[in-house]
Tab-separated table of C-alpha atoms in Angstrom:
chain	number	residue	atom	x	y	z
A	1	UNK	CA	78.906	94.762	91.972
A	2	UNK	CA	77.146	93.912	88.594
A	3	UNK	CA	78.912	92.378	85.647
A	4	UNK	CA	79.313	95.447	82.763
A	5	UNK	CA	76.165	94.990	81.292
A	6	UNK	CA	75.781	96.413	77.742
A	7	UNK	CA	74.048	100.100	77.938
A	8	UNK	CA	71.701	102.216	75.733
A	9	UNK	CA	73.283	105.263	77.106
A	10	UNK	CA	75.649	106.671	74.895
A	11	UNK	CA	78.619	109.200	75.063
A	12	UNK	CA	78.348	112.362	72.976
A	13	UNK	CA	81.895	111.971	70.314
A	14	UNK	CA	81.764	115.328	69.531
A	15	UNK	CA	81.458	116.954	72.593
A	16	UNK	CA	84.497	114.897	73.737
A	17	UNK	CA	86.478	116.099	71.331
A	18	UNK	CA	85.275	119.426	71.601
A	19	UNK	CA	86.401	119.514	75.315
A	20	UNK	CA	89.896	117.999	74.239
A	21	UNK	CA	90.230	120.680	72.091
A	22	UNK	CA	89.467	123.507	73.816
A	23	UNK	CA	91.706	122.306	76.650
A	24	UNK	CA	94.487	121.519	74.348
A	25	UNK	CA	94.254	125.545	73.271
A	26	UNK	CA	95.432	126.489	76.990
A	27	UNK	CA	99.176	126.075	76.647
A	28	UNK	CA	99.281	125.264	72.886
A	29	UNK	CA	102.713	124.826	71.325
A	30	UNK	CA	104.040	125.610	68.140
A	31	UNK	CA	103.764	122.315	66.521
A	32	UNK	CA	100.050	121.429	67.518
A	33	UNK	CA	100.805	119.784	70.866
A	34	UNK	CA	100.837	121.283	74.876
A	35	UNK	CA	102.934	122.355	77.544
A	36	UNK	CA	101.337	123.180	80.712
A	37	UNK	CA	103.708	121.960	83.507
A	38	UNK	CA	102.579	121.277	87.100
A	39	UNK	CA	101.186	123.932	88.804
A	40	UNK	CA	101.965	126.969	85.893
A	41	UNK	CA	99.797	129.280	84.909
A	42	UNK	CA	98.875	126.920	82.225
A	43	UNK	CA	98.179	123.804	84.475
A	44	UNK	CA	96.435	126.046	86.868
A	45	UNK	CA	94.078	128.140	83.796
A	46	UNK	CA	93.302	123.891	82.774
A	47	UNK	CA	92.247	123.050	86.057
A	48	UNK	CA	90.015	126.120	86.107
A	49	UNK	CA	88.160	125.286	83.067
A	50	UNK	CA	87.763	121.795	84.090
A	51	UNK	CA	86.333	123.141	87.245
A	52	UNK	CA	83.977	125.061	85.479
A	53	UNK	CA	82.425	122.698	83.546
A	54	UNK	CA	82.050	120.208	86.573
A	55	UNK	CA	80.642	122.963	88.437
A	56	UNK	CA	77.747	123.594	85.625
A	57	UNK	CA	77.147	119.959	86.348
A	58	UNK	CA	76.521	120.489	90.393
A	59	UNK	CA	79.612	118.762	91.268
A	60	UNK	CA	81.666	119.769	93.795
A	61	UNK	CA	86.013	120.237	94.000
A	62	UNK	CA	88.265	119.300	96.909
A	63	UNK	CA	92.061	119.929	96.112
A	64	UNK	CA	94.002	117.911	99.044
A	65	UNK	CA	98.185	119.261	100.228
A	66	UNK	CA	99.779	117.486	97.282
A	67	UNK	CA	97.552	119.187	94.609
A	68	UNK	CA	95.122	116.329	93.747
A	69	UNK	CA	92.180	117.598	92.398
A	70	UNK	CA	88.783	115.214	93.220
A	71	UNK	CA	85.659	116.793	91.785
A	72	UNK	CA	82.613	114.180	92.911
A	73	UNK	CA	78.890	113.534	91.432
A	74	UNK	CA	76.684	112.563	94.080
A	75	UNK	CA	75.219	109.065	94.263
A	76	UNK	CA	72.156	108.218	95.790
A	77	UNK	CA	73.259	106.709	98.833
A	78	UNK	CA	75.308	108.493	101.102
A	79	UNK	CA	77.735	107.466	102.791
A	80	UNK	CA	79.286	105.239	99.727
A	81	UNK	CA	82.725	105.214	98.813
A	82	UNK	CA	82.831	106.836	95.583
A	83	UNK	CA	83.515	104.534	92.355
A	84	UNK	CA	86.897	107.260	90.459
A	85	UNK	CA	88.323	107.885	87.241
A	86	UNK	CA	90.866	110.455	86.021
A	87	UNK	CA	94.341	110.780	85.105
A	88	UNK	CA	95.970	114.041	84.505
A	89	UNK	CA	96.432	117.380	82.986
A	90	UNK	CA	100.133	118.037	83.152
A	91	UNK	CA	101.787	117.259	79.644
A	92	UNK	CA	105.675	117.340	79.111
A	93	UNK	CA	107.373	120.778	78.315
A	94	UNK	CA	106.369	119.785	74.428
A	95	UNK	CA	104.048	116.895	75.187
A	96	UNK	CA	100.575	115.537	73.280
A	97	UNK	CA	97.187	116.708	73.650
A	98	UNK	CA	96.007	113.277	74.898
A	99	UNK	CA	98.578	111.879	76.868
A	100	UNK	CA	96.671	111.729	80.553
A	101	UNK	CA	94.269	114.497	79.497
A	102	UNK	CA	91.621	111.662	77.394
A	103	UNK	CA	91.362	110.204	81.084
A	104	UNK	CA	90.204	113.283	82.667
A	105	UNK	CA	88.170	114.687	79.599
A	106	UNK	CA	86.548	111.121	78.970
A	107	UNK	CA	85.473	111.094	82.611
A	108	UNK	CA	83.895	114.407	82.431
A	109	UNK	CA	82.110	113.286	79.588
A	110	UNK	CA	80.282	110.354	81.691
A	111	UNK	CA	79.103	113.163	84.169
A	112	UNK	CA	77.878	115.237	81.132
A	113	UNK	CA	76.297	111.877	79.553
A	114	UNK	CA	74.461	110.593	82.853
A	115	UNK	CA	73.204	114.457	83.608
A	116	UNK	CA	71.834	115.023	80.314
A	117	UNK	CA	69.791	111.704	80.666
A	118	UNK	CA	69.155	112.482	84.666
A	119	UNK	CA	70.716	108.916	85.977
A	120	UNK	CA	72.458	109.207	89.721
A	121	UNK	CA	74.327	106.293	90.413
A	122	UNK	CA	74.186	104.448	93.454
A	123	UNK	CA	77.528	104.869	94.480
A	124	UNK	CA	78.845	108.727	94.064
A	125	UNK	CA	81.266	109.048	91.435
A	126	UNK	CA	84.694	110.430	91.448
A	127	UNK	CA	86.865	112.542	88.879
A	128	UNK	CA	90.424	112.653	89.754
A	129	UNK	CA	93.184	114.726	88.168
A	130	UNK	CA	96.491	113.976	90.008
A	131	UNK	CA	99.140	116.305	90.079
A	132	UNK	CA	102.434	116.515	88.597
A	133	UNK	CA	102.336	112.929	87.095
A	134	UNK	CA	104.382	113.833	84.400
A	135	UNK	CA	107.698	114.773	86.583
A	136	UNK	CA	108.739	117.118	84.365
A	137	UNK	CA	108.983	119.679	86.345
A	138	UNK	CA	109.173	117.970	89.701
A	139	UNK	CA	110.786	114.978	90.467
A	140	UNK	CA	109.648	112.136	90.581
A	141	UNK	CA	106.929	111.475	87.964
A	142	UNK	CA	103.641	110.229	89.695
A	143	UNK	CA	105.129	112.209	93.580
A	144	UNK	CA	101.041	113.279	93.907
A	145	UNK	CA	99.047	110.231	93.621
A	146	UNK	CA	101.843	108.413	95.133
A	147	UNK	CA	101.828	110.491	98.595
A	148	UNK	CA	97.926	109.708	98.230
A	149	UNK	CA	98.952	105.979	98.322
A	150	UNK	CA	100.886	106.387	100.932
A	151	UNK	CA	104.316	105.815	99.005
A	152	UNK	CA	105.960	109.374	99.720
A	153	UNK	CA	105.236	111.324	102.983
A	154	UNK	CA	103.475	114.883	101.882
A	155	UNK	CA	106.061	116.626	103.199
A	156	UNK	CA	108.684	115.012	100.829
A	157	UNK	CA	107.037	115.783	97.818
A	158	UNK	CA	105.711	119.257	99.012
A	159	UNK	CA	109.798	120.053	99.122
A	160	UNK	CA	110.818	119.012	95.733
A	161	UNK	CA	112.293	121.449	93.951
A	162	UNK	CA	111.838	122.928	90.178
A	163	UNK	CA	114.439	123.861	88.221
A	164	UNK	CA	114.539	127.614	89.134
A	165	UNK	CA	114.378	126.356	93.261
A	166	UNK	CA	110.628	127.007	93.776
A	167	UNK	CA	109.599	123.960	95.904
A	168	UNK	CA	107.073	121.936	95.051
A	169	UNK	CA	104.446	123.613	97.655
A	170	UNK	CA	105.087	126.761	96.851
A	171	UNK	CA	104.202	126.232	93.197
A	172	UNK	CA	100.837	124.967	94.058
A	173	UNK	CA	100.330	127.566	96.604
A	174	UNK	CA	100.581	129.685	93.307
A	175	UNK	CA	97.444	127.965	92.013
A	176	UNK	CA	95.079	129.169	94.728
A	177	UNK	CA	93.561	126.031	94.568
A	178	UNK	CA	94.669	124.617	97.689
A	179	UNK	CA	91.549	123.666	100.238
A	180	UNK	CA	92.005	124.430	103.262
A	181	UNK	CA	92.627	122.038	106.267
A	182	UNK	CA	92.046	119.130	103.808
A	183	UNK	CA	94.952	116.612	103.940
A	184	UNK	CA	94.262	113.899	101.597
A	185	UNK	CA	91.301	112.741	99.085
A	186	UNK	CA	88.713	110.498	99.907
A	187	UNK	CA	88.923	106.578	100.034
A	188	UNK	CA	87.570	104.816	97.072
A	189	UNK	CA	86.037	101.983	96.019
A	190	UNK	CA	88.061	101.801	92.981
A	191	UNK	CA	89.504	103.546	90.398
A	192	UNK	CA	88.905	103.261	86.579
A	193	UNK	CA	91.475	105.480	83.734
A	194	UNK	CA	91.562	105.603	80.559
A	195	UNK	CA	94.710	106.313	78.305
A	196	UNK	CA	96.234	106.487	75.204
A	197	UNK	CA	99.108	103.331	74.753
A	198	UNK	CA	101.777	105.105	74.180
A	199	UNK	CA	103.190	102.418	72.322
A	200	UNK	CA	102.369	100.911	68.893
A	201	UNK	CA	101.618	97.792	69.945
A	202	UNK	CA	97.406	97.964	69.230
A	203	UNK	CA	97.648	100.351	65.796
A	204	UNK	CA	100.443	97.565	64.394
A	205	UNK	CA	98.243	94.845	65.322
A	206	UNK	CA	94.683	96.491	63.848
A	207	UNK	CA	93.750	96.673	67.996
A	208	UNK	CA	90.982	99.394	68.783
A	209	UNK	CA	90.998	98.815	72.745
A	210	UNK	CA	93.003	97.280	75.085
A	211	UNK	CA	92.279	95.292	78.275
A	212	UNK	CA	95.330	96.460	80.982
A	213	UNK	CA	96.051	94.199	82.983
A	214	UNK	CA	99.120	95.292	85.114
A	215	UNK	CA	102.277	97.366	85.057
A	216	UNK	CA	105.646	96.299	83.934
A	217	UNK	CA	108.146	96.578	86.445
A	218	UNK	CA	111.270	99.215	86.062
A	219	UNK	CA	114.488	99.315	87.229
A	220	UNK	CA	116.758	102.277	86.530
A	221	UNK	CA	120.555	102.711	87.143
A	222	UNK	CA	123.694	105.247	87.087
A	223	UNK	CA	126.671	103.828	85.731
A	224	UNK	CA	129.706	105.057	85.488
A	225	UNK	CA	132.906	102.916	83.856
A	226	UNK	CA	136.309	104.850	84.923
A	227	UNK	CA	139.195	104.047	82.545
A	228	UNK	CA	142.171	106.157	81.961
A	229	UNK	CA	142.327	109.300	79.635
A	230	UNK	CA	145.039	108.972	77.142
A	231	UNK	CA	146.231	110.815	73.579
A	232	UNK	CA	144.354	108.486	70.657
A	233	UNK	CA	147.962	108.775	68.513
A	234	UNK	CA	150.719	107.229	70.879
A	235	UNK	CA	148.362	104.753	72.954
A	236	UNK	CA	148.534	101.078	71.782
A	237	UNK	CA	144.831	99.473	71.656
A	238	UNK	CA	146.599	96.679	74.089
A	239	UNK	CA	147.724	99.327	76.950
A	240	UNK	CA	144.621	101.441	76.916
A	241	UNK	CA	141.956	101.038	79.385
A	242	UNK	CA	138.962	102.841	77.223
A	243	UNK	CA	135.750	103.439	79.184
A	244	UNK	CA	134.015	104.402	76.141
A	245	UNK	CA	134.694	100.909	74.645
A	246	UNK	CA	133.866	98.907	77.734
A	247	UNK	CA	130.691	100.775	77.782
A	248	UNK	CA	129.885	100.083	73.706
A	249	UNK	CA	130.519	96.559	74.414
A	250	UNK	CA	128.486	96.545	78.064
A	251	UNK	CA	125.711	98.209	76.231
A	252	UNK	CA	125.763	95.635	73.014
A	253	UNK	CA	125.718	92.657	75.474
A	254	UNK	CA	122.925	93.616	76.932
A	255	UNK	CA	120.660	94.437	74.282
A	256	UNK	CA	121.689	90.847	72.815
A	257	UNK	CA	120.717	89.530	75.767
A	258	UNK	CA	117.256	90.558	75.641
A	259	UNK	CA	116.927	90.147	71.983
A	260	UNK	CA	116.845	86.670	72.974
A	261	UNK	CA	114.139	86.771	75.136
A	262	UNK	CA	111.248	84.368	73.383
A	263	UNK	CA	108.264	86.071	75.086
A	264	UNK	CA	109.652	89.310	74.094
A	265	UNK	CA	108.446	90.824	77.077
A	266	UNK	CA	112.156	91.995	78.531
A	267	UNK	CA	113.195	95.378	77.532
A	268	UNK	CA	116.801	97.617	77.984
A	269	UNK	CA	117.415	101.148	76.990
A	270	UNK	CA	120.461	103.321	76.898
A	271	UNK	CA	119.064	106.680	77.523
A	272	UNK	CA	122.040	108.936	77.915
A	273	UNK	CA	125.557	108.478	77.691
A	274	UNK	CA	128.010	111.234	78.794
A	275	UNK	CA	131.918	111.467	78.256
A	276	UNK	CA	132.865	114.471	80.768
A	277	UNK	CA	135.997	117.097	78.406
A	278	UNK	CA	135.170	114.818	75.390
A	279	UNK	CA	137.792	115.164	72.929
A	280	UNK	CA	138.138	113.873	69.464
A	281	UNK	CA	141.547	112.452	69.887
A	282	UNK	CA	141.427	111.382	73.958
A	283	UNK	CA	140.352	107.992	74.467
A	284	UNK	CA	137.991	108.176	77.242
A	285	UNK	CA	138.828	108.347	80.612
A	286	UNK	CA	135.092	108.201	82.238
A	287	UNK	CA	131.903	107.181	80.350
A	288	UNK	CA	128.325	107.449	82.388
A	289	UNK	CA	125.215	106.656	81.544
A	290	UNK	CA	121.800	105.557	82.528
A	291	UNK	CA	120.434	102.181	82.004
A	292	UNK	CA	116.544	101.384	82.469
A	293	UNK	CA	115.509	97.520	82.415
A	294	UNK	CA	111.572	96.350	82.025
A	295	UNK	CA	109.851	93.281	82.151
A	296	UNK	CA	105.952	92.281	83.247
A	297	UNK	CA	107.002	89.568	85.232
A	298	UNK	CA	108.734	90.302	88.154
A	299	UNK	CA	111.249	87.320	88.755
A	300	UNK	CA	112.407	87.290	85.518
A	301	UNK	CA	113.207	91.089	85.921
A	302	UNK	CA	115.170	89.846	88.752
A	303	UNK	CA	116.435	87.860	86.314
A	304	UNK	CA	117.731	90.433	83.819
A	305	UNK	CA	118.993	92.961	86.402
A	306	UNK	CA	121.485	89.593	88.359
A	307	UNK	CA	122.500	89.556	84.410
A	308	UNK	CA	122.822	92.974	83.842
A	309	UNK	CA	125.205	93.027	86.734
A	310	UNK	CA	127.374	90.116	86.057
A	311	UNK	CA	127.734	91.398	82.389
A	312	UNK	CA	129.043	95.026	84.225
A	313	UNK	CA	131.649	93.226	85.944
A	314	UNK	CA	132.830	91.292	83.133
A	315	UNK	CA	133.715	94.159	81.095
A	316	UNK	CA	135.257	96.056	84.196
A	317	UNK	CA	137.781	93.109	84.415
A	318	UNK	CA	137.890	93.042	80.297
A	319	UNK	CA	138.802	96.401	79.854
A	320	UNK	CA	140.258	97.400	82.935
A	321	UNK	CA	138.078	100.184	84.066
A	322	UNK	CA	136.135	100.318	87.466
A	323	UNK	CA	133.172	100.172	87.566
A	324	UNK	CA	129.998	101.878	89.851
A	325	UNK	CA	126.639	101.785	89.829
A	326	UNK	CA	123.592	102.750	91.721
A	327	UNK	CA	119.681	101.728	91.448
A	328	UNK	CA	117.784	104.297	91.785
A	329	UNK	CA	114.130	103.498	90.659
A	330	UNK	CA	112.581	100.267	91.773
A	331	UNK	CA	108.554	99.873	90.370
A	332	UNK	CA	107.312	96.154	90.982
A	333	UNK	CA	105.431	94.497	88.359
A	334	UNK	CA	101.982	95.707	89.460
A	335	UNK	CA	98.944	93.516	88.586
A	336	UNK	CA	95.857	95.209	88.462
A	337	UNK	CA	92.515	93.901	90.332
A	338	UNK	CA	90.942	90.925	89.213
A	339	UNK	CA	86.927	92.127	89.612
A	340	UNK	CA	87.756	95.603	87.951
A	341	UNK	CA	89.727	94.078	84.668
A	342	UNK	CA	86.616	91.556	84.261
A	343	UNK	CA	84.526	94.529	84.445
A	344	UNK	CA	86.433	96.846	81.916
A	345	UNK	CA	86.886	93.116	79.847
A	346	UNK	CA	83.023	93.060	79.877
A	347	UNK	CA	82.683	96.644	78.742
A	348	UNK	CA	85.140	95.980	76.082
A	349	UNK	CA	83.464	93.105	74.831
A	350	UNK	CA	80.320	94.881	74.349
A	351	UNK	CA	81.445	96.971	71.764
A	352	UNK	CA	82.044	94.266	69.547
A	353	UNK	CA	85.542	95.809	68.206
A	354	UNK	CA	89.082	94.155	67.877
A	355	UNK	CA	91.087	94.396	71.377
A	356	UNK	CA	93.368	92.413	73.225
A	357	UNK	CA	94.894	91.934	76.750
A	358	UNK	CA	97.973	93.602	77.668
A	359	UNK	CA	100.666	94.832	80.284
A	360	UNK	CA	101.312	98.828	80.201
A	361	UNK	CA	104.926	99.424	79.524
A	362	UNK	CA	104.429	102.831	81.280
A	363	UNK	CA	103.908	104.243	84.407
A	364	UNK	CA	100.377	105.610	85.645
A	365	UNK	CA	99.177	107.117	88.484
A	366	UNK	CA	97.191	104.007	88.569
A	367	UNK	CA	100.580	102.003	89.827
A	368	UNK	CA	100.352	104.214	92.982
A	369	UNK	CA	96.813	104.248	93.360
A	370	UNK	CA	96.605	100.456	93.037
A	371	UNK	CA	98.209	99.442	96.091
A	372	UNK	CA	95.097	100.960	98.124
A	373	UNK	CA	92.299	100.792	96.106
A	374	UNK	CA	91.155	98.215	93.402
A	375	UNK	CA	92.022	99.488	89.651
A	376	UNK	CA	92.018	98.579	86.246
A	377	UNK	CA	93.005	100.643	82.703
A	378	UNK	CA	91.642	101.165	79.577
A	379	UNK	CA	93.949	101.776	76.702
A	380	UNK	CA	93.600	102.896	73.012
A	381	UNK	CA	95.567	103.002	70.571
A	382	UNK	CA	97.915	106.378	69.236
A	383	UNK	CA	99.178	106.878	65.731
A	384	UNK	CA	102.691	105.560	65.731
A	385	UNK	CA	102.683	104.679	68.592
A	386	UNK	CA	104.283	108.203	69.507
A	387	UNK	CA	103.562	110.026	72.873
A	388	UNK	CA	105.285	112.586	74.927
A	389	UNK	CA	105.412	114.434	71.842
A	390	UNK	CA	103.829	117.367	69.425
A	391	UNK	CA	102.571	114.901	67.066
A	392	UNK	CA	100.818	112.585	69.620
A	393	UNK	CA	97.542	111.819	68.398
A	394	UNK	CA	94.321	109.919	69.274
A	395	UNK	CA	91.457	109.556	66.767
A	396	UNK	CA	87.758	110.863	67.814
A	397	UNK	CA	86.275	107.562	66.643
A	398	UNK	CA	89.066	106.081	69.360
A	399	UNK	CA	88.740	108.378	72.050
A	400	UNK	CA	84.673	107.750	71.825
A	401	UNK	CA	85.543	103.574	72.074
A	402	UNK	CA	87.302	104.086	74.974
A	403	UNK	CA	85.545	106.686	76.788
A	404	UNK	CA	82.237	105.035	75.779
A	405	UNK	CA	84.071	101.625	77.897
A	406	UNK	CA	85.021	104.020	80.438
A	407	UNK	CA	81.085	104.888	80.793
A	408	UNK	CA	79.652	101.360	80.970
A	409	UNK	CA	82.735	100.196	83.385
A	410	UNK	CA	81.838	103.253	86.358
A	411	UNK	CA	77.944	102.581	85.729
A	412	UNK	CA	78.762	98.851	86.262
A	413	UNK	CA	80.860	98.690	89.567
A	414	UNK	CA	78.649	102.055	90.784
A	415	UNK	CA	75.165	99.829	90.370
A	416	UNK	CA	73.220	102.514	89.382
């Protein structure tokens, strides 16, 4: 492995953009952004073209039983595990134009930059595009590269179900992209993506690339607080047990708490809250909601979610409603490999622009496909901050800076 040393070679900006584009016309929404869910017609026309292009490029496809799409560049050695990038091509039902797609896009633009200049790398490289990270229209987010890691057994994921009941194998069976008798991808040496923040965190601080380091870890719950339903008029404050109060004040308590934190590294949200027959004048007799709890390091995550639970039985016994709850998402903190973030550190410092080092508050397929092969990301910044949205955007100049690391990073661990 070489250290990223500063290249001549550059990436073509406008072609880049170009190819973002034109993929962002297949499945274009109303308000400039993209919905092609896993596996639709949509997902399966942008796998096509992507296809194509590799294809004009002599590179060949392999789509494994969970819908992961490798396309690889031959190195010059044979017999070399191949050096991967990617991301994915599945957006929300009204999702961005760059959100997972720069990281596929950006890595077809290395192939197109190394063929027009004839280099072959030693090692063979890889272009990945995993399927149905996105979740939104199978559950969970990230099922594809995860079964590639080993986390979910392929016949688990292959059964998931849509919202209309097709299963999850079915819909790619729909793609006719399936190839035959091949079970899973190929092993890597490593694995390099690119991606939009998704946060605001580089724009606010003047930041035109960031150094990922890790994965914040995630914990979600279901909580429900059952009180007694009552009439609002002839119920004294002191006889009522309200669910919908014990959950304001659960909910306040906790986003004190981590208020407080110094680092400012811990993070709680409130994502939905339901009151089953709401009424205007019944005081609630059952309040649920969901309750997701972050933090990049892992003990002090442990941390929050032992506080999180002493604060839910406090308010049971305050207000007099029971109280049940269930974890149903557990991510580690996932710290990304050493060798591959000094290489991506390198390949940011050669472009001489602002960045800084940080933890990704979302989740990646590169959380999955970290625990077997050695990764690092590359992140730039979005206006706003806003993602998994119409209005998502990335500029070219940024998309360039990062694809242009993305470049020097592959070319660096593949030794060409």
């Amino acid at each position: 492995m070489q250290a990223a040393a500063k290249t001549s070679l550059r990436i073509d900006k406008q072609r880049l953009w170009d190819s973002l584009m034109a993929m962002a016309e297949i499945g274009a929404t109303a308000k400039g952004g993209s919905c092609r869910l896993a596996f639709s017609d949509e997902d399966t026309q942008g796998r096509r073209l992507l296809i194509e292009w590799c294809e004009v490029l002599g590179c060949s496809t392999r789509v494994d039983e969970v819908g992961n799409l490798f396309i690889r560049r031959e190195g010059s050695e044979l017999g070399l595990d191949p050096v991967s990038t990617g991301s994915h091509l599945d957006t929300q039902p009204k999702g961005g134009r760059f959100d997972g797609i720069l990281g596929v896009l950006a890595g077809l633009e290395v192939f197109r930059a190394l063929d027009a200049q004839g280099i072959v790398t030693r090692r063979p490289l890889e272009l990945i595009v995993w399927g149905n990270e996105e979740g939104s229209r199978f559950s969970p987010a990230m099922v594809a590269s995860g079964t590639y890691a080993g986390v979910f057994d392929p016949a688990y994921t292959l059964a998931r179900e849509d919202g209309d009941g097709i299963t999850y194998g079915e819909a790619l069976a729909s793609t006719g992209l399936r190839t035959p008798d091949l079970k899973t991808g190929p092993r890597l040496d490593s694995y390099f993506e690119l991606h939009i923040e998704q946060g605001p965190v580089l724009e606010q601080e003047g930041k035109s690339l960031g150094v990922v380091t890790g994965v914040q870890g995630i914990r979600w719950f279901d909580v429900t607080l059952s009180g007694v339903a009552a009439h609002a008029g002839p119920t004294p404050m002191r006889y009522r047990r309200d669910a919908m109060m014990a959950a304001a004040r659960l909910i306040d308590q906790i986003h004190q708490h981590v208020q407080t934190d110094p680092t400012g590294n811990a993070r709680v949200t409130v994502g939905t809250l339901n009151i089953p027959s709401a009424s205007r004048n019944v005081i609630p007799g059952e309040v649920s909601m969901t309750v997701d709890l972050r933090h990049v390091k892992e003990a002090e995550l442990e941390t929050l979610e032992a506080t999180f639970m002493k604060m839910l039985e406090k308010v049971s016994e305050e207000y007099g409603v029971r109280a049940e709850h269930e974890r149903i998402w557990k991510s580690e903190v996932v710290d990304f490999d050493a060798a591959c973030i000094e290489i991506v550190r390198q390949s940011v410092a050669n472009q001489d622009v602002p960045s800084r080092e940080m933890m990704s508050g979302a989740g990646h397929d590169a959380v999955y496909v970290s625990r077997v092969v050695p990764t690092a990301m590359i992140f730039v910044p979005c206006l706003d901050g806003i993602s998994h949205n119409e209005a998502e955007y990335a500029s070219p100049e940024d998309c360039a800076l990062g694809c242009q690391v993305l470049l020097e990073s592959l070319l660096a661990r593949a030794d060409y």
